PDB file of C-alpha atoms in Angstrom:
ATOM      1  CA  UNK A 559     -79.430 100.835 206.883  1.00 49.00           C
ATOM      2  CA  UNK A 560     -77.773 101.962 203.659  1.00 53.00           C
ATOM      3  CA  UNK A 561     -79.050 100.063 200.621  1.00 53.00           C
ATOM      4  CA  UNK A 562     -76.404  97.391 199.964  1.00 58.00           C
ATOM      5  CA  UNK A 563     -76.571  94.823 197.183  1.00 64.00           C
ATOM      6  CA  UNK A 564     -73.839  92.823 195.488  1.00 75.00           C
ATOM      7  CA  UNK A 565     -74.763  92.335 191.833  1.00 88.00           C
ATOM      8  CA  UNK A 566     -74.307  88.726 190.725  1.00 93.00           C
ATOM      9  CA  UNK A 567     -72.830  87.738 187.353  1.00 96.00           C
ATOM     10  CA  UNK A 568     -72.068  91.427 186.885  1.00 96.00           C
ATOM     11  CA  UNK A 569     -69.540  91.217 184.064  1.00 96.00           C
ATOM     12  CA  UNK A 570     -71.097  88.147 182.448  1.00 97.00           C
ATOM     13  CA  UNK A 571     -74.492  89.852 182.199  1.00 98.00           C
ATOM     14  CA  UNK A 572     -73.240  93.247 181.021  1.00 98.00           C
ATOM     15  CA  UNK A 573     -70.774  91.624 178.594  1.00 98.00           C
ATOM     16  CA  UNK A 574     -73.725  89.732 177.103  1.00 98.00           C
ATOM     17  CA  UNK A 575     -75.577  93.014 176.495  1.00 98.00           C
ATOM     18  CA  UNK A 576     -72.791  94.140 174.144  1.00 98.00           C
ATOM     19  CA  UNK A 577     -73.178  97.728 175.342  1.00 98.00           C
ATOM     20  CA  UNK A 578     -72.717 100.350 172.640  1.00 97.00           C
ATOM     21  CA  UNK A 579     -71.849 103.961 173.586  1.00 97.00           C
ATOM     22  CA  UNK A 580     -75.008 106.056 173.549  1.00 97.00           C
ATOM     23  CA  UNK A 581     -77.268 102.982 173.412  1.00 98.00           C
ATOM     24  CA  UNK A 582     -80.369 102.834 175.604  1.00 98.00           C
ATOM     25  CA  UNK A 583     -80.676  99.958 178.099  1.00 98.00           C
ATOM     26  CA  UNK A 584     -83.333  98.873 180.573  1.00 98.00           C
ATOM     27  CA  UNK A 585     -82.365  97.622 184.016  1.00 98.00           C
ATOM     28  CA  UNK A 586     -85.742  96.239 185.012  1.00 98.00           C
ATOM     29  CA  UNK A 587     -84.639  95.255 188.533  1.00 96.00           C
ATOM     30  CA  UNK A 588     -82.530  98.239 189.534  1.00 96.00           C
ATOM     31  CA  UNK A 589     -81.781  97.250 193.138  1.00 92.00           C
ATOM     32  CA  UNK A 590     -78.525  98.835 194.286  1.00 88.00           C
ATOM     33  CA  UNK A 591     -77.669  99.907 190.750  1.00 94.00           C
ATOM     34  CA  UNK A 592     -74.668  97.615 190.283  1.00 94.00           C
ATOM     35  CA  UNK A 593     -75.565  96.396 186.820  1.00 97.00           C
ATOM     36  CA  UNK A 594     -76.694  99.888 185.814  1.00 98.00           C
ATOM     37  CA  UNK A 595     -73.387 101.404 186.935  1.00 97.00           C
ATOM     38  CA  UNK A 596     -71.459  98.938 184.762  1.00 98.00           C
ATOM     39  CA  UNK A 597     -73.630  99.720 181.735  1.00 98.00           C
ATOM     40  CA  UNK A 598     -73.197 103.449 182.331  1.00 98.00           C
ATOM     41  CA  UNK A 599     -69.433 103.062 182.749  1.00 98.00           C
ATOM     42  CA  UNK A 600     -69.330 101.478 179.294  1.00 98.00           C
ATOM     43  CA  UNK A 601     -71.077 104.479 177.764  1.00 98.00           C
ATOM     44  CA  UNK A 602     -74.672 103.268 177.725  1.00 98.00           C
ATOM     45  CA  UNK A 603     -77.746 105.166 178.851  1.00 98.00           C
ATOM     46  CA  UNK A 604     -79.938 103.403 181.417  1.00 98.00           C
ATOM     47  CA  UNK A 605     -83.567 103.445 182.472  1.00 98.00           C
ATOM     48  CA  UNK A 606     -83.849 101.647 185.824  1.00 98.00           C
ATOM     49  CA  UNK A 607     -87.091 100.277 187.227  1.00 98.00           C
ATOM     50  CA  UNK A 608     -87.675  99.004 190.767  1.00 96.00           C
ATOM     51  CA  UNK A 609     -90.748  98.614 192.945  1.00 95.00           C
ATOM     52  CA  UNK A 610     -88.735  99.317 196.108  1.00 94.00           C
ATOM     53  CA  UNK A 611     -88.631 103.034 196.984  1.00 93.00           C
ATOM     54  CA  UNK A 612     -85.418 102.534 198.990  1.00 91.00           C
ATOM     55  CA  UNK A 613     -83.713 101.034 195.934  1.00 92.00           C
ATOM     56  CA  UNK A 614     -84.771 103.933 193.726  1.00 95.00           C
ATOM     57  CA  UNK A 615     -83.472 106.529 196.200  1.00 94.00           C
ATOM     58  CA  UNK A 616     -80.177 104.700 196.690  1.00 93.00           C
ATOM     59  CA  UNK A 617     -79.564 104.207 192.965  1.00 95.00           C
ATOM     60  CA  UNK A 618     -80.349 107.833 192.163  1.00 96.00           C
ATOM     61  CA  UNK A 619     -77.806 108.965 194.757  1.00 95.00           C
ATOM     62  CA  UNK A 620     -75.112 106.515 193.675  1.00 95.00           C
ATOM     63  CA  UNK A 621     -75.498 107.157 189.960  1.00 97.00           C
ATOM     64  CA  UNK A 622     -76.024 110.929 190.137  1.00 97.00           C
ATOM     65  CA  UNK A 623     -72.609 111.481 188.527  1.00 97.00           C
ATOM     66  CA  UNK A 624     -73.967 110.121 185.257  1.00 98.00           C
ATOM     67  CA  UNK A 625     -76.561 112.884 184.988  1.00 97.00           C
ATOM     68  CA  UNK A 626     -78.986 112.473 182.118  1.00 97.00           C
ATOM     69  CA  UNK A 627     -77.428 109.133 181.152  1.00 98.00           C
ATOM     70  CA  UNK A 628     -79.489 107.579 183.952  1.00 98.00           C
ATOM     71  CA  UNK A 629     -83.180 107.715 184.810  1.00 97.00           C
ATOM     72  CA  UNK A 630     -84.992 105.771 187.551  1.00 97.00           C
ATOM     73  CA  UNK A 631     -88.679 104.879 187.613  1.00 97.00           C
ATOM     74  CA  UNK A 632     -90.523 103.393 190.571  1.00 97.00           C
ATOM     75  CA  UNK A 633     -92.651 100.575 189.271  1.00 97.00           C
ATOM     76  CA  UNK A 634     -92.681  96.908 188.278  1.00 96.00           C
ATOM     77  CA  UNK A 635     -90.851  95.557 185.242  1.00 97.00           C
ATOM     78  CA  UNK A 636     -94.031  93.582 184.536  1.00 97.00           C
ATOM     79  CA  UNK A 637     -95.391  96.944 183.368  1.00 97.00           C
ATOM     80  CA  UNK A 638     -92.305  97.912 181.337  1.00 97.00           C
ATOM     81  CA  UNK A 639     -94.310  98.367 178.142  1.00 96.00           C
ATOM     82  CA  UNK A 640     -96.335 101.120 179.807  1.00 97.00           C
ATOM     83  CA  UNK A 641     -93.376 102.653 181.686  1.00 97.00           C
ATOM     84  CA  UNK A 642     -90.706 102.708 178.980  1.00 96.00           C
ATOM     85  CA  UNK A 643     -90.649 103.997 175.417  1.00 90.00           C
ATOM     86  CA  UNK A 644     -88.514 101.939 173.066  1.00 81.00           C
ATOM     87  CA  UNK A 645     -86.666 101.054 171.117  1.00 97.00           C
ATOM     88  CA  UNK A 646     -84.085  99.661 173.545  1.00 98.00           C
ATOM     89  CA  UNK A 647     -80.633  98.394 172.674  1.00 98.00           C
ATOM     90  CA  UNK A 648     -80.796  95.858 175.491  1.00 98.00           C
ATOM     91  CA  UNK A 649     -82.489  94.921 178.733  1.00 98.00           C
ATOM     92  CA  UNK A 650     -81.465  93.121 181.915  1.00 98.00           C
ATOM     93  CA  UNK A 651     -83.471  91.500 184.698  1.00 98.00           C
ATOM     94  CA  UNK A 652     -81.953  90.259 187.976  1.00 96.00           C
ATOM     95  CA  UNK A 653     -84.936  88.414 189.415  1.00 95.00           C
ATOM     96  CA  UNK A 654     -85.810  87.701 193.018  1.00 82.00           C
ATOM     97  CA  UNK A 655     -85.076  89.394 196.318  1.00 82.00           C
ATOM     98  CA  UNK A 656     -82.088  91.740 196.768  1.00 77.00           C
ATOM     99  CA  UNK A 657     -79.321  91.366 199.334  1.00 72.00           C
ATOM    100  CA  UNK A 658     -80.525  94.547 201.017  1.00 71.00           C
ATOM    101  CA  UNK A 659     -84.061  93.257 201.385  1.00 78.00           C
ATOM    102  CA  UNK A 660     -82.740  90.040 202.947  1.00 77.00           C
ATOM    103  CA  UNK A 661     -80.400  91.884 205.288  1.00 75.00           C
ATOM    104  CA  UNK A 662     -82.860  94.486 206.606  1.00 81.00           C
ATOM    105  CA  UNK A 663     -84.539  92.577 209.429  1.00 82.00           C
ATOM    106  CA  UNK A 664     -87.698  94.670 209.402  1.00 86.00           C
ATOM    107  CA  UNK A 665     -88.528  93.649 205.840  1.00 91.00           C
ATOM    108  CA  UNK A 666     -89.284  90.119 207.047  1.00 90.00           C
ATOM    109  CA  UNK A 667     -87.651  88.213 204.180  1.00 91.00           C
ATOM    110  CA  UNK A 668     -85.156  86.261 206.282  1.00 90.00           C
ATOM    111  CA  UNK A 669     -85.862  83.209 208.432  1.00 92.00           C
ATOM    112  CA  UNK A 670     -82.693  83.925 210.427  1.00 90.00           C
ATOM    113  CA  UNK A 671     -84.147  86.953 212.256  1.00 88.00           C
ATOM    114  CA  UNK A 672     -87.240  87.626 214.335  1.00 93.00           C
ATOM    115  CA  UNK A 673     -89.118  90.322 212.429  1.00 95.00           C
ATOM    116  CA  UNK A 674     -92.590  91.310 211.248  1.00 96.00           C
ATOM    117  CA  UNK A 675     -93.921  88.794 208.736  1.00 97.00           C
ATOM    118  CA  UNK A 676     -93.937  91.202 205.783  1.00 97.00           C
ATOM    119  CA  UNK A 677     -91.920  90.187 202.652  1.00 96.00           C
ATOM    120  CA  UNK A 678     -93.167  93.027 200.428  1.00 96.00           C
ATOM    121  CA  UNK A 679     -90.706  94.278 197.807  1.00 94.00           C
ATOM    122  CA  UNK A 680     -92.956  97.316 197.496  1.00 94.00           C
ATOM    123  CA  UNK A 681     -93.556  98.536 201.044  1.00 92.00           C
ATOM    124  CA  UNK A 682     -96.763 100.245 199.895  1.00 94.00           C
ATOM    125  CA  UNK A 683     -98.333  97.084 198.462  1.00 95.00           C
ATOM    126  CA  UNK A 684    -101.433  95.880 200.350  1.00 96.00           C
ATOM    127  CA  UNK A 685    -100.650  92.151 200.760  1.00 98.00           C
ATOM    128  CA  UNK A 686     -98.147  90.873 203.339  1.00 98.00           C
ATOM    129  CA  UNK A 687     -96.992  87.383 204.264  1.00 98.00           C
ATOM    130  CA  UNK A 688     -98.873  87.783 207.561  1.00 98.00           C
ATOM    131  CA  UNK A 689    -102.095  88.322 205.601  1.00 98.00           C
ATOM    132  CA  UNK A 690    -101.570  85.049 203.744  1.00 98.00           C
ATOM    133  CA  UNK A 691    -100.765  82.866 206.762  1.00 98.00           C
ATOM    134  CA  UNK A 692    -103.565  84.335 208.875  1.00 98.00           C
ATOM    135  CA  UNK A 693    -106.362  84.870 206.366  1.00 98.00           C
ATOM    136  CA  UNK A 694    -105.988  82.425 203.488  1.00 98.00           C
ATOM    137  CA  UNK A 695    -107.642  78.980 203.604  1.00 98.00           C
ATOM    138  CA  UNK A 696    -105.227  76.174 204.589  1.00 98.00           C
ATOM    139  CA  UNK A 697    -105.748  74.507 201.216  1.00 98.00           C
ATOM    140  CA  UNK A 698    -104.584  77.653 199.418  1.00 98.00           C
ATOM    141  CA  UNK A 699    -101.582  78.040 201.701  1.00 98.00           C
ATOM    142  CA  UNK A 700    -100.627  74.408 201.008  1.00 98.00           C
ATOM    143  CA  UNK A 701    -100.997  75.012 197.268  1.00 98.00           C
ATOM    144  CA  UNK A 702     -98.576  77.948 197.165  1.00 98.00           C
ATOM    145  CA  UNK A 703     -96.080  76.086 199.380  1.00 98.00           C
ATOM    146  CA  UNK A 704     -96.151  73.183 196.922  1.00 98.00           C
ATOM    147  CA  UNK A 705     -96.147  75.244 193.726  1.00 97.00           C
ATOM    148  CA  UNK A 706     -93.834  78.111 194.671  1.00 97.00           C
ATOM    149  CA  UNK A 707     -91.661  76.416 197.284  1.00 96.00           C
ATOM    150  CA  UNK A 708     -91.725  72.821 196.036  1.00 94.00           C
ATOM    151  CA  UNK A 709     -92.270  71.945 199.686  1.00 96.00           C
ATOM    152  CA  UNK A 710     -93.025  68.255 200.314  1.00 94.00           C
ATOM    153  CA  UNK A 711     -94.480  69.052 203.740  1.00 96.00           C
ATOM    154  CA  UNK A 712     -96.875  71.746 202.450  1.00 98.00           C
ATOM    155  CA  UNK A 713    -100.074  70.149 203.785  1.00 98.00           C
ATOM    156  CA  UNK A 714     -98.583  69.553 207.237  1.00 98.00           C
ATOM    157  CA  UNK A 715     -97.210  73.109 207.472  1.00 98.00           C
ATOM    158  CA  UNK A 716    -100.550  74.569 206.379  1.00 98.00           C
ATOM    159  CA  UNK A 717    -102.365  72.455 208.974  1.00 98.00           C
ATOM    160  CA  UNK A 718    -100.106  73.635 211.813  1.00 98.00           C
ATOM    161  CA  UNK A 719    -100.508  77.248 210.615  1.00 98.00           C
ATOM    162  CA  UNK A 720    -104.298  76.823 210.762  1.00 98.00           C
ATOM    163  CA  UNK A 721    -104.107  75.362 214.268  1.00 98.00           C
ATOM    164  CA  UNK A 722    -101.787  78.061 215.636  1.00 98.00           C
ATOM    165  CA  UNK A 723    -103.750  80.993 214.220  1.00 97.00           C
ATOM    166  CA  UNK A 724    -106.849  79.787 216.057  1.00 97.00           C
ATOM    167  CA  UNK A 725    -105.091  80.767 219.287  1.00 96.00           C
ATOM    168  CA  UNK A 726    -103.306  83.957 218.210  1.00 96.00           C
ATOM    169  CA  UNK A 727    -102.452  85.795 215.033  1.00 97.00           C
ATOM    170  CA  UNK A 728     -99.115  84.814 213.467  1.00 98.00           C
ATOM    171  CA  UNK A 729     -97.218  88.091 213.205  1.00 97.00           C
ATOM    172  CA  UNK A 730     -93.483  87.325 213.104  1.00 97.00           C
ATOM    173  CA  UNK A 731     -90.953  85.329 211.138  1.00 97.00           C
ATOM    174  CA  UNK A 732     -89.877  83.536 214.337  1.00 97.00           C
ATOM    175  CA  UNK A 733     -93.437  82.307 214.912  1.00 98.00           C
ATOM    176  CA  UNK A 734     -93.536  80.939 211.377  1.00 97.00           C
ATOM    177  CA  UNK A 735     -90.136  79.228 211.732  1.00 96.00           C
ATOM    178  CA  UNK A 736     -91.397  77.595 214.939  1.00 96.00           C
ATOM    179  CA  UNK A 737     -94.471  76.349 213.058  1.00 97.00           C
ATOM    180  CA  UNK A 738     -92.317  74.853 210.316  1.00 96.00           C
ATOM    181  CA  UNK A 739     -90.094  73.183 212.919  1.00 93.00           C
ATOM    182  CA  UNK A 740     -93.194  71.629 214.481  1.00 94.00           C
ATOM    183  CA  UNK A 741     -94.595  70.476 211.135  1.00 96.00           C
ATOM    184  CA  UNK A 742     -91.508  68.773 209.700  1.00 93.00           C
ATOM    185  CA  UNK A 743     -90.160  65.782 211.681  1.00 89.00           C
ATOM    186  CA  UNK A 744     -86.515  66.160 212.674  1.00 82.00           C
ATOM    187  CA  UNK A 745     -85.430  62.991 210.897  1.00 78.00           C
ATOM    188  CA  UNK A 746     -86.656  64.445 207.590  1.00 77.00           C
ATOM    189  CA  UNK A 747     -85.179  67.907 208.219  1.00 67.00           C
ATOM    190  CA  UNK A 748     -81.750  66.277 208.325  1.00 58.00           C
ATOM    191  CA  UNK A 749     -82.190  65.175 204.707  1.00 53.00           C
ATOM    192  CA  UNK A 750     -82.172  68.773 203.451  1.00 57.00           C
ATOM    193  CA  UNK A 751     -78.383  68.708 203.196  1.00 57.00           C
ATOM    194  CA  UNK A 752     -77.862  71.569 205.611  1.00 61.00           C
ATOM    195  CA  UNK A 753     -80.540  73.846 204.088  1.00 76.00           C
ATOM    196  CA  UNK A 754     -82.765  75.622 206.590  1.00 87.00           C
ATOM    197  CA  UNK A 755     -86.163  73.854 206.878  1.00 91.00           C
ATOM    198  CA  UNK A 756     -87.950  77.210 206.481  1.00 94.00           C
ATOM    199  CA  UNK A 757     -86.234  78.073 203.180  1.00 93.00           C
ATOM    200  CA  UNK A 758     -88.908  76.656 200.883  1.00 95.00           C
ATOM    201  CA  UNK A 759     -91.839  78.116 202.815  1.00 97.00           C
ATOM    202  CA  UNK A 760     -90.297  81.589 202.956  1.00 96.00           C
ATOM    203  CA  UNK A 761     -89.545  81.449 199.225  1.00 95.00           C
ATOM    204  CA  UNK A 762     -93.132  80.430 198.466  1.00 97.00           C
ATOM    205  CA  UNK A 763     -94.644  83.187 200.576  1.00 98.00           C
ATOM    206  CA  UNK A 764     -92.322  85.824 199.087  1.00 96.00           C
ATOM    207  CA  UNK A 765     -93.279  84.772 195.558  1.00 97.00           C
ATOM    208  CA  UNK A 766     -96.982  84.870 196.417  1.00 98.00           C
ATOM    209  CA  UNK A 767     -96.800  88.244 198.205  1.00 97.00           C
ATOM    210  CA  UNK A 768     -94.988  89.862 195.266  1.00 96.00           C
ATOM    211  CA  UNK A 769     -96.735  87.936 192.449  1.00 96.00           C
ATOM    212  CA  UNK A 770     -93.347  87.096 190.950  1.00 96.00           C
ATOM    213  CA  UNK A 771     -94.140  84.177 188.631  1.00 96.00           C
ATOM    214  CA  UNK A 772     -97.565  84.496 187.035  1.00 95.00           C
ATOM    215  CA  UNK A 773     -96.814  87.647 184.974  1.00 97.00           C
ATOM    216  CA  UNK A 774     -93.176  86.734 184.187  1.00 98.00           C
ATOM    217  CA  UNK A 775     -93.577  85.109 180.750  1.00 98.00           C
ATOM    218  CA  UNK A 776     -95.727  87.979 179.447  1.00 98.00           C
ATOM    219  CA  UNK A 777     -93.301  90.514 180.929  1.00 98.00           C
ATOM    220  CA  UNK A 778     -90.380  88.861 179.123  1.00 98.00           C
ATOM    221  CA  UNK A 779     -92.257  89.034 175.805  1.00 98.00           C
ATOM    222  CA  UNK A 780     -93.260  92.665 176.418  1.00 98.00           C
ATOM    223  CA  UNK A 781     -89.694  93.732 177.174  1.00 98.00           C
ATOM    224  CA  UNK A 782     -88.409  91.754 174.187  1.00 98.00           C
ATOM    225  CA  UNK A 783     -90.869  93.615 171.966  1.00 97.00           C
ATOM    226  CA  UNK A 784     -89.239  96.904 173.038  1.00 98.00           C
ATOM    227  CA  UNK A 785     -85.805  95.837 171.737  1.00 98.00           C
ATOM    228  CA  UNK A 786     -84.265  96.903 168.465  1.00 98.00           C
ATOM    229  CA  UNK A 787     -83.251  94.080 166.119  1.00 98.00           C
ATOM    230  CA  UNK A 788     -79.954  92.787 167.503  1.00 98.00           C
ATOM    231  CA  UNK A 789     -80.851  93.915 171.028  1.00 98.00           C
ATOM    232  CA  UNK A 790     -80.450  91.407 173.810  1.00 98.00           C
ATOM    233  CA  UNK A 791     -82.491  90.462 176.849  1.00 98.00           C
ATOM    234  CA  UNK A 792     -80.387  89.079 179.735  1.00 98.00           C
ATOM    235  CA  UNK A 793     -82.203  87.423 182.634  1.00 98.00           C
ATOM    236  CA  UNK A 794     -80.698  86.158 185.894  1.00 98.00           C
ATOM    237  CA  UNK A 795     -82.905  83.684 187.768  1.00 97.00           C
ATOM    238  CA  UNK A 796     -82.305  82.182 191.196  1.00 94.00           C
ATOM    239  CA  UNK A 797     -84.479  79.093 191.400  1.00 92.00           C
ATOM    240  CA  UNK A 798     -85.836  76.453 189.068  1.00 94.00           C
ATOM    241  CA  UNK A 799     -89.341  77.922 188.869  1.00 95.00           C
ATOM    242  CA  UNK A 800     -88.081  81.259 187.504  1.00 96.00           C
ATOM    243  CA  UNK A 801     -85.465  79.681 185.286  1.00 97.00           C
ATOM    244  CA  UNK A 802     -87.972  77.267 183.751  1.00 97.00           C
ATOM    245  CA  UNK A 803     -90.228  80.167 182.728  1.00 98.00           C
ATOM    246  CA  UNK A 804     -87.287  82.083 181.252  1.00 98.00           C
ATOM    247  CA  UNK A 805     -85.970  79.020 179.396  1.00 98.00           C
ATOM    248  CA  UNK A 806     -89.357  78.070 177.959  1.00 98.00           C
ATOM    249  CA  UNK A 807     -90.258  81.634 176.958  1.00 98.00           C
ATOM    250  CA  UNK A 808     -86.926  82.128 175.187  1.00 98.00           C
ATOM    251  CA  UNK A 809     -87.270  78.756 173.486  1.00 97.00           C
ATOM    252  CA  UNK A 810     -90.794  79.580 172.255  1.00 97.00           C
ATOM    253  CA  UNK A 811     -89.582  82.892 170.817  1.00 98.00           C
ATOM    254  CA  UNK A 812     -86.682  81.162 169.089  1.00 97.00           C
ATOM    255  CA  UNK A 813     -88.766  78.246 167.791  1.00 93.00           C
ATOM    256  CA  UNK A 814     -92.465  79.155 167.742  1.00 91.00           C
ATOM    257  CA  UNK A 815     -93.488  76.659 165.046  1.00 89.00           C
ATOM    258  CA  UNK A 816     -96.402  74.478 166.155  1.00 88.00           C
ATOM    259  CA  UNK A 817     -96.414  72.163 163.144  1.00 88.00           C
ATOM    260  CA  UNK A 818     -95.944  68.434 163.774  1.00 88.00           C
ATOM    261  CA  UNK A 819     -92.288  67.478 163.550  1.00 83.00           C
ATOM    262  CA  UNK A 820     -92.926  65.173 160.586  1.00 85.00           C
ATOM    263  CA  UNK A 821     -94.336  67.996 158.394  1.00 86.00           C
ATOM    264  CA  UNK A 822     -91.977  68.647 155.472  1.00 84.00           C
ATOM    265  CA  UNK A 823     -92.646  72.415 155.580  1.00 86.00           C
ATOM    266  CA  UNK A 824     -94.011  74.853 158.145  1.00 86.00           C
ATOM    267  CA  UNK A 825     -97.685  75.719 157.581  1.00 86.00           C
ATOM    268  CA  UNK A 826     -98.443  77.473 160.899  1.00 87.00           C
ATOM    269  CA  UNK A 827     -96.696  80.646 159.719  1.00 87.00           C
ATOM    270  CA  UNK A 828     -95.075  81.357 163.085  1.00 90.00           C
ATOM    271  CA  UNK A 829     -91.589  82.744 162.581  1.00 92.00           C
ATOM    272  CA  UNK A 830     -88.734  82.965 165.093  1.00 95.00           C
ATOM    273  CA  UNK A 831     -88.229  86.377 166.677  1.00 97.00           C
ATOM    274  CA  UNK A 832     -85.226  85.454 168.838  1.00 98.00           C
ATOM    275  CA  UNK A 833     -81.872  83.726 168.747  1.00 98.00           C
ATOM    276  CA  UNK A 834     -80.699  81.873 171.826  1.00 98.00           C
ATOM    277  CA  UNK A 835     -77.299  83.306 172.782  1.00 98.00           C
ATOM    278  CA  UNK A 836     -76.980  80.883 175.708  1.00 97.00           C
ATOM    279  CA  UNK A 837     -78.114  77.305 175.129  1.00 93.00           C
ATOM    280  CA  UNK A 838     -77.279  76.528 178.743  1.00 96.00           C
ATOM    281  CA  UNK A 839     -77.383  79.018 181.625  1.00 97.00           C
ATOM    282  CA  UNK A 840     -74.227  80.863 182.634  1.00 98.00           C
ATOM    283  CA  UNK A 841     -73.308  80.350 186.307  1.00 97.00           C
ATOM    284  CA  UNK A 842     -71.025  82.140 188.743  1.00 96.00           C
ATOM    285  CA  UNK A 843     -67.273  81.586 188.640  1.00 96.00           C
ATOM    286  CA  UNK A 844     -65.445  79.992 191.598  1.00 95.00           C
ATOM    287  CA  UNK A 845     -64.027  83.415 192.435  1.00 95.00           C
ATOM    288  CA  UNK A 846     -67.455  85.026 192.602  1.00 95.00           C
ATOM    289  CA  UNK A 847     -68.839  82.161 194.682  1.00 94.00           C
ATOM    290  CA  UNK A 848     -66.016  82.603 197.180  1.00 94.00           C
ATOM    291  CA  UNK A 849     -66.709  86.336 197.446  1.00 93.00           C
ATOM    292  CA  UNK A 850     -70.523  86.124 197.347  1.00 90.00           C
ATOM    293  CA  UNK A 851     -72.107  82.758 198.308  1.00 88.00           C
ATOM    294  CA  UNK A 852     -75.542  84.091 197.335  1.00 84.00           C
ATOM    295  CA  UNK A 853     -74.448  83.789 193.696  1.00 91.00           C
ATOM    296  CA  UNK A 854     -74.422  79.990 193.913  1.00 92.00           C
ATOM    297  CA  UNK A 855     -77.955  79.631 192.523  1.00 93.00           C
ATOM    298  CA  UNK A 856     -77.743  82.378 189.881  1.00 96.00           C
ATOM    299  CA  UNK A 857     -78.541  81.325 186.297  1.00 97.00           C
ATOM    300  CA  UNK A 858     -78.072  83.730 183.393  1.00 98.00           C
ATOM    301  CA  UNK A 859     -79.880  83.255 180.057  1.00 98.00           C
ATOM    302  CA  UNK A 860     -79.625  85.555 177.050  1.00 98.00           C
ATOM    303  CA  UNK A 861     -81.779  85.936 173.938  1.00 98.00           C
ATOM    304  CA  UNK A 862     -81.155  88.261 170.957  1.00 98.00           C
ATOM    305  CA  UNK A 863     -83.879  89.830 168.873  1.00 98.00           C
ATOM    306  CA  UNK A 864     -83.815  88.886 165.183  1.00 98.00           C
TER     307      UNK A 864
END
């Protein structure tokens, strides 16, 4: 399947970068190259990073017309400081799973299809979702379901997983959906407001497989350190766990003072390095939501380097 991905908050995010002709910008989550194409079209130069080899190949083909304006690197934006030489005029991160990864059944991200229980953004990475559900202790599975999926039925789901894997290895997404159906009573599933009962568990496993949250705050600070003064970091998050990390990290960079609030003057010596461009997250317009329902949970935050 051709790599397809509809970039969310495309114009809002690129507008916030304030692209200057000839400026150098990092697209740390390259995906299908939608955000990169818009930056390039406005005269910027782009370095794109993605851990997915299919995304890199697709973006290189689609953006070949821009020649040396565009460069793609296979890797993780968590390692941007080692992969990219600054200074940058701006950087953008579109966190989470791409439309293409959700739509390709074999990748195992979707609970709507029967597929191998994989969920790796980097197909060469060693850990899969099947490894977690079959090999991790039930207590650890319950922990990630609670922490990464905010799943109220984490303990029950982990217990049913442990029971089922005693009989046979859990290899497919359909097997896992069946386990979740068995673990959550029907009367409680109805309270999810139409959301699929497997949504939280699949989110939690995907985050754990790809180690999406633990390095995020440090990665944001590293990328911010690569910016020129006046450069902006734009981050699109898709769930509260990601957005909370982005919000708190930006807030700490904008107001790092640790002195008690009743101190007349700052004595800690910590100075702001950022200005919050967005006090509240930018969300998708009604028009975008109608065209792309997956944009409904997108939250854009922007910070500018002082």
